[in-house]
mmCIF file of C-alpha atoms and ligand atoms in Angstrom:
data_model
loop_
_atom_site.group_PDB
_atom_site.id
_atom_site.type_symbol
_atom_site.label_atom_id
_atom_site.label_comp_id
_atom_site.label_asym_id
_atom_site.label_seq_id
_atom_site.Cartn_x
_atom_site.Cartn_y
_atom_site.Cartn_z
ATOM 1 C CA MET N 292 94.297 81.442 106.530
ATOM 2 C CA ILE N 293 91.844 80.688 109.259
ATOM 3 C CA MET N 294 90.633 84.538 109.181
ATOM 4 C CA HIS N 295 89.752 84.220 105.661
ATOM 5 C CA GLU N 296 87.872 80.670 106.077
ATOM 6 C CA SER N 297 85.697 82.420 108.617
ATOM 7 C CA LEU N 298 84.794 84.893 105.927
ATOM 8 C CA THR N 299 84.175 82.316 103.246
ATOM 9 C CA ALA N 300 81.705 80.745 105.654
ATOM 10 C CA LEU N 301 79.665 84.176 105.801
ATOM 11 C CA ILE N 302 79.394 84.197 101.866
ATOM 12 C CA ARG N 303 76.292 82.651 100.568
ATOM 13 C CA ASP N 304 76.073 81.108 96.867
ATOM 14 C CA ILE N 305 72.741 81.622 95.245
ATOM 15 C CA PRO N 306 72.325 79.529 92.031
ATOM 16 C CA ASP N 307 70.660 80.876 89.105
ATOM 17 C CA PHE N 308 70.383 84.510 90.341
ATOM 18 C CA PRO N 309 69.545 86.829 88.804
ATOM 19 C CA LYS N 310 69.506 84.735 85.689
ATOM 20 C CA PRO N 311 70.123 81.223 84.745
ATOM 21 C CA GLY N 312 73.816 80.137 84.827
ATOM 22 C CA ILE N 313 74.912 82.983 87.272
ATOM 23 C CA ARG N 314 76.068 81.928 90.690
ATOM 24 C CA PHE N 315 75.387 84.950 92.666
ATOM 25 C CA LYS N 316 77.780 85.594 95.995
ATOM 26 C CA ASP N 317 75.526 86.794 98.543
ATOM 27 C CA ILE N 318 77.496 89.038 100.954
ATOM 28 C CA THR N 319 74.385 89.755 103.267
ATOM 29 C CA PRO N 320 75.306 87.023 105.869
ATOM 30 C CA LEU N 321 78.793 88.789 106.124
ATOM 31 C CA LEU N 322 77.333 92.192 106.357
ATOM 32 C CA SER N 323 75.118 91.242 109.334
ATOM 33 C CA ASP N 324 77.844 89.541 111.259
ATOM 34 C CA PRO N 325 79.399 92.023 113.417
ATOM 35 C CA SER N 326 83.069 90.485 113.647
ATOM 36 C CA GLY N 327 82.847 89.362 109.936
ATOM 37 C CA LEU N 328 81.908 92.818 108.787
ATOM 38 C CA SER N 329 84.858 94.472 110.825
ATOM 39 C CA LEU N 330 87.637 91.790 109.940
ATOM 40 C CA ALA N 331 86.463 92.222 106.099
ATOM 41 C CA VAL N 332 86.729 95.958 106.287
ATOM 42 C CA GLU N 333 90.261 95.765 108.228
ATOM 43 C CA LEU N 334 91.755 93.390 105.706
ATOM 44 C CA MET N 335 90.776 95.022 102.606
ATOM 45 C CA ALA N 336 92.114 98.583 104.186
ATOM 46 C CA ASN N 337 95.493 97.026 105.421
ATOM 47 C CA PRO N 338 97.437 96.783 102.146
ATOM 48 C CA TRP N 339 96.899 100.558 101.946
ATOM 49 C CA ARG N 340 97.892 101.906 105.208
ATOM 50 C CA ASP N 341 101.430 102.952 104.178
ATOM 51 C CA ASP N 342 100.574 104.549 100.757
ATOM 52 C CA ARG N 343 97.391 105.870 101.983
ATOM 53 C CA PRO N 344 94.706 107.295 99.225
ATOM 54 C CA ASP N 345 93.488 110.514 99.385
ATOM 55 C CA LEU N 346 90.102 109.181 98.315
ATOM 56 C CA VAL N 347 88.122 106.004 98.079
ATOM 57 C CA VAL N 348 85.774 105.609 95.273
ATOM 58 C CA GLY N 349 82.898 103.064 95.050
ATOM 59 C CA ALA N 350 80.532 102.057 92.514
ATOM 60 C CA GLU N 351 76.562 101.750 93.208
ATOM 61 C CA SER N 352 75.486 99.977 94.999
ATOM 62 C CA ARG N 353 77.569 97.337 96.815
ATOM 63 C CA GLY N 354 80.649 99.499 96.248
ATOM 64 C CA PHE N 355 79.271 102.037 98.660
ATOM 65 C CA ILE N 356 78.958 99.731 101.432
ATOM 66 C CA PHE N 357 82.739 98.675 101.626
ATOM 67 C CA GLY N 358 83.885 101.817 100.088
ATOM 68 C CA THR N 359 82.580 104.467 102.915
ATOM 69 C CA ALA N 360 83.626 101.789 105.817
ATOM 70 C CA LEU N 361 87.269 101.585 104.218
ATOM 71 C CA ALA N 362 87.334 105.461 103.603
ATOM 72 C CA GLN N 363 86.621 105.864 107.475
ATOM 73 C CA SER N 364 89.221 103.227 108.389
ATOM 74 C CA LEU N 365 91.929 104.947 106.169
ATOM 75 C CA SER N 366 90.920 108.291 107.401
ATOM 76 C CA CYS N 367 90.163 109.649 103.687
ATOM 77 C CA GLY N 368 86.914 110.751 101.834
ATOM 78 C CA PHE N 369 84.528 108.831 99.757
ATOM 79 C CA VAL N 370 83.350 109.634 96.239
ATOM 80 C CA PRO N 371 80.101 107.808 94.785
ATOM 81 C CA VAL N 372 80.042 106.460 91.034
ATOM 82 C CA ARG N 373 76.438 106.178 90.065
ATOM 83 C CA LYS N 374 73.924 104.778 87.557
ATOM 84 C CA PRO N 375 73.032 107.707 85.107
ATOM 85 C CA GLY N 376 70.692 110.543 86.308
ATOM 86 C CA LYS N 377 71.296 109.928 90.060
ATOM 87 C CA LEU N 378 73.920 112.558 91.004
ATOM 88 C CA PRO N 379 72.574 116.186 91.257
ATOM 89 C CA TYR N 380 75.394 118.399 90.124
ATOM 90 C CA GLU N 381 77.425 118.218 86.790
ATOM 91 C CA THR N 382 78.990 114.878 85.940
ATOM 92 C CA VAL N 383 81.414 113.140 83.803
ATOM 93 C CA SER N 384 80.376 109.940 82.307
ATOM 94 C CA ILE N 385 81.387 106.635 80.871
ATOM 95 C CA GLU N 386 79.629 103.838 78.667
ATOM 96 C CA TYR N 387 81.161 100.666 78.818
ATOM 97 C CA GLU N 388 80.410 97.010 77.515
ATOM 98 C CA LEU N 389 78.339 94.306 79.171
ATOM 99 C CA GLU N 390 77.670 90.783 77.821
ATOM 100 C CA TYR N 391 74.517 92.175 76.121
ATOM 101 C CA GLY N 392 74.586 95.731 75.226
ATOM 102 C CA THR N 393 76.147 98.709 77.299
ATOM 103 C CA ASP N 394 76.018 100.575 80.842
ATOM 104 C CA THR N 395 76.621 103.886 81.993
ATOM 105 C CA LEU N 396 78.396 105.132 85.230
ATOM 106 C CA GLU N 397 78.827 108.846 86.496
ATOM 107 C CA MET N 398 80.778 110.795 88.707
ATOM 108 C CA HIS N 399 80.567 114.574 89.632
ATOM 109 C CA LYS N 400 83.093 116.614 87.653
ATOM 110 C CA ASP N 401 84.548 117.933 90.831
ATOM 111 C CA ALA N 402 84.883 114.814 92.875
ATOM 112 C CA ILE N 403 88.449 114.177 92.207
ATOM 113 C CA LYS N 404 91.415 116.998 92.019
ATOM 114 C CA PRO N 405 93.947 116.388 89.773
ATOM 115 C CA GLY N 406 96.953 114.368 91.296
ATOM 116 C CA GLN N 407 94.737 112.857 94.374
ATOM 117 C CA LYS N 408 95.439 109.329 95.020
ATOM 118 C CA VAL N 409 92.189 107.145 94.556
ATOM 119 C CA LEU N 410 91.513 103.780 95.858
ATOM 120 C CA LEU N 411 88.864 101.878 94.207
ATOM 121 C CA VAL N 412 86.625 99.521 96.098
ATOM 122 C CA ASP N 413 83.704 96.825 95.214
ATOM 123 C CA ASP N 414 82.256 93.769 96.778
ATOM 124 C CA LEU N 415 83.262 91.520 93.954
ATOM 125 C CA ILE N 416 85.315 91.488 90.660
ATOM 126 C CA ALA N 417 83.860 89.504 87.722
ATOM 127 C CA THR N 418 84.989 90.347 84.172
ATOM 128 C CA GLY N 419 86.440 93.776 85.633
ATOM 129 C CA GLY N 420 84.250 95.741 83.087
ATOM 130 C CA THR N 421 82.698 97.943 86.133
ATOM 131 C CA ALA N 422 85.969 98.560 87.748
ATOM 132 C CA LYS N 423 87.714 99.349 84.311
ATOM 133 C CA ALA N 424 84.979 101.886 83.689
ATOM 134 C CA ALA N 425 85.459 103.403 87.105
ATOM 135 C CA CYS N 426 89.084 103.577 86.804
ATOM 136 C CA ASP N 427 88.798 105.435 83.406
ATOM 137 C CA LEU N 428 86.646 107.968 85.205
ATOM 138 C CA ILE N 429 88.990 108.478 87.905
ATOM 139 C CA LYS N 430 91.899 108.848 85.367
ATOM 140 C CA ASP N 431 89.622 111.303 83.084
ATOM 141 C CA LEU N 432 89.310 113.685 86.256
ATOM 142 C CA GLY N 433 93.247 113.527 86.731
ATOM 143 C CA GLY N 434 93.226 111.229 89.502
ATOM 144 C CA ASP N 435 95.962 108.640 90.422
ATOM 145 C CA VAL N 436 94.528 105.184 90.701
ATOM 146 C CA LEU N 437 96.463 103.465 93.514
ATOM 147 C CA GLY N 438 94.600 100.208 93.144
ATOM 148 C CA LEU N 439 91.509 98.134 93.337
ATOM 149 C CA VAL N 440 90.389 96.272 96.712
ATOM 150 C CA VAL N 441 87.633 93.786 96.583
ATOM 151 C CA LEU N 442 86.056 91.261 98.896
ATOM 152 C CA ILE N 443 85.659 88.437 96.136
ATOM 153 C CA GLU N 444 87.497 87.943 93.003
ATOM 154 C CA LEU N 445 86.019 85.445 90.370
ATOM 155 C CA GLU N 446 89.231 84.367 89.053
ATOM 156 C CA ALA N 447 88.110 82.331 85.959
ATOM 157 C CA LEU N 448 86.699 85.675 84.462
ATOM 158 C CA LYS N 449 90.076 87.274 84.504
ATOM 159 C CA GLY N 450 89.063 90.705 85.528
ATOM 160 C CA ARG N 451 92.456 91.507 86.888
ATOM 161 C CA ASP N 452 93.985 91.237 83.341
ATOM 162 C CA LEU N 453 91.606 93.679 82.009
ATOM 163 C CA LEU N 454 92.766 96.109 84.914
ATOM 164 C CA GLU N 455 96.284 95.876 84.118
ATOM 165 C CA PRO N 456 98.617 97.569 85.197
ATOM 166 C CA VAL N 457 96.221 98.551 88.353
ATOM 167 C CA GLU N 458 97.019 96.773 91.263
ATOM 168 C CA VAL N 459 94.139 94.250 92.481
ATOM 169 C CA HIS N 460 93.762 93.099 95.830
ATOM 170 C CA SER N 461 91.131 90.642 97.102
ATOM 171 C CA LEU N 462 90.309 88.716 100.070
ATOM 172 C CA LEU N 463 88.394 85.535 98.879
ATOM 173 C CA ARG N 464 89.062 83.888 95.453
ATOM 174 C CA TYR N 465 86.785 81.462 93.627
HETATM 175 P P1 AMP C 218 82.323 92.916 86.757
HETATM 176 O O1 AMP C 218 81.815 94.347 85.875
HETATM 177 O O2 AMP C 218 81.837 91.835 85.492
HETATM 178 O O3 AMP C 218 83.579 92.658 87.109
HETATM 179 O O4 AMP C 218 80.886 92.628 87.632
HETATM 180 C C1 AMP C 218 81.165 93.220 88.714
HETATM 181 C C2 AMP C 218 80.063 93.748 89.272
HETATM 182 O O5 AMP C 218 78.815 92.996 89.153
HETATM 183 C C3 AMP C 218 80.200 93.971 91.080
HETATM 184 O O6 AMP C 218 79.787 95.122 91.371
HETATM 185 C C4 AMP C 218 79.368 92.827 91.386
HETATM 186 O O7 AMP C 218 78.430 93.264 92.597
HETATM 187 C C5 AMP C 218 78.287 92.241 90.562
HETATM 188 N N1 AMP C 218 78.512 90.770 90.216
HETATM 189 C C6 AMP C 218 79.000 90.185 89.132
HETATM 190 N N2 AMP C 218 78.900 88.905 88.978
HETATM 191 C C7 AMP C 218 78.350 88.814 90.357
HETATM 192 C C8 AMP C 218 78.202 87.496 91.275
HETATM 193 N N3 AMP C 218 78.413 86.152 90.500
HETATM 194 N N4 AMP C 218 77.685 87.659 92.274
HETATM 195 C C9 AMP C 218 77.509 88.743 92.940
HETATM 196 N N5 AMP C 218 77.957 89.909 92.328
HETATM 197 C C10 AMP C 218 78.117 89.861 91.135
#
């Protein structure tokens, strides 16, 4: 628990960002702290050391930060999920609901081979919409989603329920 408290102290709450009513969890103090960053990556990787993934998938853009670090820690590859028009090769895409309107995510169509075990990573789960869309892309390509790991879970928004039956691990819960 003491270890988690040291991480909590490195998350900065910014009220009303990017719009009124949102309490933004700023992870940059943790990212710039050498022991905080390595502890966060180690604790996020630990649950997956026995049943190791073949690939880690992270969504633009904060999923890239923890995703590549976790992939290295677990000795597996990394696959980026990106906003439309960013990936250069042929893509598969998925449209998903936001509070107002929709958004789209893309992945290279050859990024995952059928049957590969995939760990999804992000900095934070709120409603779970982003993670659910990424899971659906992984499954479309035949990947087997081992679970989702995030640094921060906003429990009141019940993103975990949206992802069921996918296993969700979070380090810090608010
Ligand atoms: P959601 O799809 O609702 O689970 O939102 C998750 C995505 O939005 C993650 O990639 C987060 O980086 C970002 N996000 C949502 N809410 C917050 C928040 N309160 N503070 C920081 N990032 C957030």
